[in-house]
Amino acid sequence: MSQHFYVHPDNPQVRLISQAVQILQNGGVIVYPTDSGYALGCQMGNKDALERICRIRRIEPNHDFTLVCRDLSEISTYAKVDNTAFRLVKNNTPGPYTFIFKATKEVPRRLMNEKKKTIGIRVPANNIALALLEALGEPLLSTTLILPGSEMAEFDPEEIADKLGKQLDLVVNGGYLGEQPTTVVDFSDDEPVLRRRGAGDPTPFE
């Protein structure tokens, strides 16, 4: 069974955040809270952990993985972003959005969309997620925890532990969350394209 940490949603305990980061650095797969349900996460350079996430979600090769970032200062390292796109993203982060961009050479090829060479970028409005990212010191490779056959994000950490306990190293329990996944906006072509309506208001991108 995985470990289970009860983390305060407003004031995450430093000791538990440090232990969670250690698990990530040792190749672990974790479930953690965001502002749009729970997500699966691992270190972006860990191939074995990535493969475990793919098995849990039954992900296709053309899936858009996401790098969850502390803030927008990391975005240009991993994504090719023009000024217009950056302004739109800046005005709507942190928040429940995933933005898809052409990836830079800093992104390992196995993380990119196989056909389009893109990567998702996201800055969540969740204190636990931000504390994890700050302590980790780099983006977290992530995907919303939507189980096979479902369209909604998992929101109950106790149920997640029951369903997936043996496949995870850690469940970071931040309480019940909303079921809607992120709103996905694709900036990989000239104009932004709304790929999925979710928790974030799509109006700025329509």
GROMACS .gro file of N, CA, C and O in nm, residues 53-115:
model
  252
   53ILE      N    1   0.273   0.585  -1.450
   53ILE     CA    2   0.159   0.675  -1.468
   53ILE      C    3   0.081   0.638  -1.593
   53ILE      O    4  -0.043   0.638  -1.592
   54CYS      N    5   0.152   0.605  -1.700
   54CYS     CA    6   0.085   0.566  -1.824
   54CYS      C    7   0.000   0.440  -1.804
   54CYS      O    8  -0.110   0.430  -1.859
   55ARG      N    9   0.049   0.347  -1.724
   55ARG     CA   10  -0.028   0.224  -1.698
   55ARG      C   11  -0.152   0.254  -1.615
   55ARG      O   12  -0.260   0.200  -1.641
   56ILE      N   13  -0.138   0.340  -1.515
   56ILE     CA   14  -0.252   0.373  -1.430
   56ILE      C   15  -0.363   0.438  -1.512
   56ILE      O   16  -0.481   0.405  -1.499
   57ARG      N   17  -0.326   0.533  -1.599
   57ARG     CA   18  -0.424   0.609  -1.675
   57ARG      C   19  -0.457   0.545  -1.811
   57ARG      O   20  -0.548   0.588  -1.879
   58ARG      N   21  -0.378   0.442  -1.849
   58ARG     CA   22  -0.392   0.380  -1.982
   58ARG      C   23  -0.380   0.487  -2.091
   58ARG      O   24  -0.468   0.504  -2.176
   59ILE      N   25  -0.271   0.557  -2.086
   59ILE     CA   26  -0.248   0.673  -2.172
   59ILE      C   27  -0.196   0.631  -2.309
   59ILE      O   28  -0.112   0.542  -2.320
   60GLU      N   29  -0.246   0.699  -2.412
   60GLU     CA   30  -0.201   0.677  -2.549
   60GLU      C   31  -0.071   0.755  -2.573
   60GLU      O   32  -0.042   0.853  -2.504
   61PRO      N   33   0.008   0.715  -2.676
   61PRO     CA   34   0.134   0.783  -2.703
   61PRO      C   35   0.120   0.931  -2.737
   61PRO      O   36   0.213   1.007  -2.719
   62ASN      N   37   0.002   0.972  -2.789
   62ASN     CA   38  -0.014   1.114  -2.828
   62ASN      C   39  -0.074   1.198  -2.715
   62ASN      O   40  -0.122   1.309  -2.738
   63HIS      N   41  -0.069   1.146  -2.593
   63HIS     CA   42  -0.122   1.221  -2.478
   63HIS      C   43  -0.039   1.346  -2.454
   63HIS      O   44   0.084   1.346  -2.471
   64ASP      N   45  -0.105   1.454  -2.413
   64ASP     CA   46  -0.034   1.576  -2.376
   64ASP      C   47  -0.005   1.574  -2.227
   64ASP      O   48  -0.094   1.599  -2.146
   65PHE      N   49   0.119   1.543  -2.192
   65PHE     CA   50   0.161   1.553  -2.052
   65PHE      C   51   0.177   1.700  -2.015
   65PHE      O   52   0.192   1.787  -2.101
   66THR      N   53   0.177   1.724  -1.886
   66THR     CA   54   0.186   1.861  -1.836
   66THR      C   55   0.304   1.875  -1.741
   66THR      O   56   0.327   1.788  -1.658
   67LEU      N   57   0.376   1.987  -1.756
   67LEU     CA   58   0.474   2.026  -1.657
   67LEU      C   59   0.408   2.129  -1.566
   67LEU      O   60   0.370   2.238  -1.610
   68VAL      N   61   0.388   2.092  -1.440
   68VAL     CA   62   0.325   2.181  -1.344
   68VAL      C   63   0.435   2.265  -1.281
   68VAL      O   64   0.532   2.211  -1.225
   69CYS      N   65   0.423   2.397  -1.293
   69CYS     CA   66   0.530   2.490  -1.255
   69CYS      C   67   0.491   2.575  -1.134
   69CYS      O   68   0.373   2.598  -1.109
   70ARG      N   69   0.592   2.624  -1.063
   70ARG     CA   70   0.571   2.713  -0.948
   70ARG      C   71   0.512   2.846  -0.993
   70ARG      O   72   0.427   2.903  -0.927
   71ASP      N   73   0.568   2.898  -1.102
   71ASP     CA   74   0.525   3.027  -1.154
   71ASP      C   75   0.566   3.036  -1.301
   71ASP      O   76   0.628   2.943  -1.355
   72LEU      N   77   0.536   3.148  -1.363
   72LEU     CA   78   0.561   3.161  -1.507
   72LEU      C   79   0.708   3.183  -1.541
   72LEU      O   80   0.744   3.181  -1.659
   73SER      N   81   0.794   3.202  -1.441
   73SER     CA   82   0.936   3.221  -1.471
   73SER      C   83   0.996   3.096  -1.536
   73SER      O   84   1.099   3.104  -1.604
   74GLU      N   85   0.934   2.980  -1.516
   74GLU     CA   86   0.987   2.855  -1.571
   74GLU      C   87   0.936   2.826  -1.712
   74GLU      O   88   0.988   2.738  -1.780
   75ILE      N   89   0.838   2.901  -1.757
   75ILE     CA   90   0.766   2.863  -1.878
   75ILE      C   91   0.855   2.866  -2.003
   75ILE      O   92   0.851   2.775  -2.087
   76SER      N   93   0.941   2.968  -2.016
   76SER     CA   94   1.020   2.982  -2.139
   76SER      C   95   1.130   2.877  -2.150
   76SER      O   96   1.183   2.853  -2.259
   77THR      N   97   1.165   2.814  -2.038
   77THR     CA   98   1.264   2.705  -2.042
   77THR      C   99   1.209   2.584  -2.117
   77THR      O  100   1.283   2.516  -2.188
   78TYR      N  101   1.080   2.560  -2.103
   78TYR     CA  102   1.022   2.435  -2.154
   78TYR      C  103   0.925   2.454  -2.270
   78TYR      O  104   0.890   2.357  -2.336
   79ALA      N  105   0.879   2.577  -2.294
   79ALA     CA  106   0.776   2.600  -2.397
   79ALA      C  107   0.813   2.721  -2.483
   79ALA      O  108   0.872   2.818  -2.435
   80LYS      N  109   0.777   2.712  -2.610
   80LYS     CA  110   0.798   2.823  -2.703
   80LYS      C  111   0.674   2.912  -2.700
   80LYS      O  112   0.569   2.873  -2.752
   81VAL      N  113   0.689   3.029  -2.638
   81VAL     CA  114   0.574   3.115  -2.610
   81VAL      C  115   0.599   3.254  -2.669
   81VAL      O  116   0.699   3.318  -2.636
   82ASP      N  117   0.506   3.300  -2.754
   82ASP     CA  118   0.521   3.437  -2.805
   82ASP      C  119   0.458   3.536  -2.706
   82ASP      O  120   0.395   3.498  -2.607
   83ASN      N  121   0.476   3.665  -2.733
   83ASN     CA  122   0.432   3.768  -2.638
   83ASN      C  123   0.282   3.769  -2.615
   83ASN      O  124   0.233   3.787  -2.503
   84THR      N  125   0.205   3.749  -2.723
   84THR     CA  126   0.059   3.750  -2.712
   84THR      C  127   0.011   3.635  -2.623
   84THR      O  128  -0.072   3.654  -2.533
   85ALA      N  129   0.065   3.516  -2.649
   85ALA     CA  130   0.027   3.399  -2.570
   85ALA      C  131   0.069   3.419  -2.424
   85ALA      O  132  -0.007   3.386  -2.332
   86PHE      N  133   0.189   3.474  -2.403
   86PHE     CA  134   0.236   3.493  -2.265
   86PHE      C  135   0.144   3.586  -2.187
   86PHE      O  136   0.114   3.559  -2.070
   87ARG      N  137   0.098   3.692  -2.251
   87ARG     CA  138   0.007   3.784  -2.182
   87ARG      C  139  -0.123   3.715  -2.141
   87ARG      O  140  -0.173   3.733  -2.030
   88LEU      N  141  -0.177   3.635  -2.233
   88LEU     CA  142  -0.301   3.562  -2.202
   88LEU      C  143  -0.280   3.464  -2.088
   88LEU      O  144  -0.364   3.453  -1.997
   89VAL      N  145  -0.171   3.392  -2.093
   89VAL     CA  146  -0.141   3.295  -1.988
   89VAL      C  147  -0.120   3.367  -1.854
   89VAL      O  148  -0.173   3.326  -1.751
   90LYS      N  149  -0.042   3.476  -1.858
   90LYS     CA  150  -0.013   3.550  -1.735
   90LYS      C  151  -0.140   3.602  -1.668
   90LYS      O  152  -0.154   3.598  -1.545
   91ASN      N  153  -0.236   3.646  -1.750
   91ASN     CA  154  -0.361   3.702  -1.697
   91ASN      C  155  -0.452   3.596  -1.635
   91ASN      O  156  -0.549   3.629  -1.566
   92ASN      N  157  -0.422   3.469  -1.661
   92ASN     CA  158  -0.511   3.361  -1.615
   92ASN      C  159  -0.440   3.257  -1.529
   92ASN      O  160  -0.489   3.146  -1.512
   93THR      N  161  -0.324   3.294  -1.475
   93THR     CA  162  -0.253   3.204  -1.384
   93THR      C  163  -0.215   3.279  -1.257
   93THR      O  164  -0.197   3.401  -1.261
   94PRO      N  165  -0.204   3.207  -1.144
   94PRO     CA  166  -0.234   3.064  -1.132
   94PRO      C  167  -0.384   3.037  -1.145
   94PRO      O  168  -0.464   3.124  -1.115
   95GLY      N  169  -0.417   2.918  -1.190
   95GLY     CA  170  -0.557   2.883  -1.207
   95GLY      C  171  -0.574   2.747  -1.272
   95GLY      O  172  -0.476   2.683  -1.312
   96PRO      N  173  -0.699   2.700  -1.284
   96PRO     CA  174  -0.727   2.565  -1.333
   96PRO      C  175  -0.723   2.553  -1.487
   96PRO      O  176  -0.821   2.518  -1.550
   97TYR      N  177  -0.608   2.589  -1.544
   97TYR     CA  178  -0.588   2.581  -1.689
   97TYR      C  179  -0.464   2.498  -1.719
   97TYR      O  180  -0.365   2.502  -1.645
   98THR      N  181  -0.468   2.428  -1.832
   98THR     CA  182  -0.348   2.368  -1.891
   98THR      C  183  -0.329   2.432  -2.028
   98THR      O  184  -0.423   2.435  -2.109
   99PHE      N  185  -0.208   2.482  -2.053
   99PHE     CA  186  -0.177   2.548  -2.180
   99PHE      C  187  -0.080   2.460  -2.258
   99PHE      O  188   0.024   2.418  -2.205
  100ILE      N  189  -0.112   2.434  -2.383
  100ILE     CA  190  -0.029   2.347  -2.466
  100ILE      C  191   0.054   2.433  -2.561
  100ILE      O  192   0.001   2.518  -2.633
  101PHE      N  193   0.186   2.409  -2.559
  101PHE     CA  194   0.279   2.482  -2.645
  101PHE      C  195   0.373   2.385  -2.714
  101PHE      O  196   0.390   2.271  -2.670
  102LYS      N  197   0.437   2.433  -2.821
  102LYS     CA  198   0.550   2.359  -2.877
  102LYS      C  199   0.658   2.352  -2.770
  102LYS      O  200   0.688   2.451  -2.703
  103ALA      N  201   0.718   2.235  -2.755
  103ALA     CA  202   0.817   2.214  -2.649
  103ALA      C  203   0.955   2.261  -2.695
  103ALA      O  204   0.988   2.255  -2.814
  104THR      N  205   1.037   2.306  -2.599
  104THR     CA  206   1.176   2.337  -2.628
  104THR      C  207   1.260   2.210  -2.615
  104THR      O  208   1.211   2.105  -2.573
  105LYS      N  209   1.390   2.223  -2.644
  105LYS     CA  210   1.480   2.107  -2.635
  105LYS      C  211   1.506   2.065  -2.491
  105LYS      O  212   1.564   1.958  -2.468
  106GLU      N  213   1.465   2.147  -2.395
  106GLU     CA  214   1.482   2.111  -2.254
  106GLU      C  215   1.384   2.002  -2.209
  106GLU      O  216   1.403   1.941  -2.104
  107VAL      N  217   1.280   1.979  -2.289
  107VAL     CA  218   1.179   1.878  -2.254
  107VAL      C  219   1.221   1.743  -2.312
  107VAL      O  220   1.242   1.732  -2.432
  108PRO      N  221   1.237   1.640  -2.228
  108PRO     CA  222   1.269   1.507  -2.281
  108PRO      C  223   1.166   1.462  -2.385
  108PRO      O  224   1.046   1.484  -2.367
  109ARG      N  225   1.214   1.401  -2.493
  109ARG     CA  226   1.125   1.365  -2.605
  109ARG      C  227   1.011   1.276  -2.560
  109ARG      O  228   0.899   1.285  -2.612
  110ARG      N  229   1.037   1.189  -2.463
  110ARG     CA  230   0.931   1.096  -2.422
  110ARG      C  231   0.814   1.166  -2.354
  110ARG      O  232   0.707   1.109  -2.338
  111LEU      N  233   0.834   1.292  -2.312
  111LEU     CA  234   0.726   1.367  -2.248
  111LEU      C  235   0.640   1.444  -2.347
  111LEU      O  236   0.530   1.487  -2.315
  112MET      N  237   0.693   1.464  -2.468
  112MET     CA  238   0.620   1.542  -2.567
  112MET      C  239   0.509   1.461  -2.632
  112MET      O  240   0.516   1.338  -2.638
  113ASN      N  241   0.407   1.532  -2.683
  113ASN     CA  242   0.311   1.469  -2.772
  113ASN      C  243   0.388   1.416  -2.891
  113ASN      O  244   0.464   1.488  -2.957
  114GLU      N  245   0.370   1.286  -2.920
  114GLU     CA  246   0.451   1.217  -3.020
  114GLU      C  247   0.443   1.282  -3.158
  114GLU      O  248   0.542   1.294  -3.230
  115LYS      N  249   0.322   1.327  -3.196
  115LYS     CA  250   0.302   1.382  -3.330
  115LYS      C  251   0.335   1.531  -3.338
  115LYS      O  252   0.400   1.577  -3.430
   0.00000   0.00000   0.00000
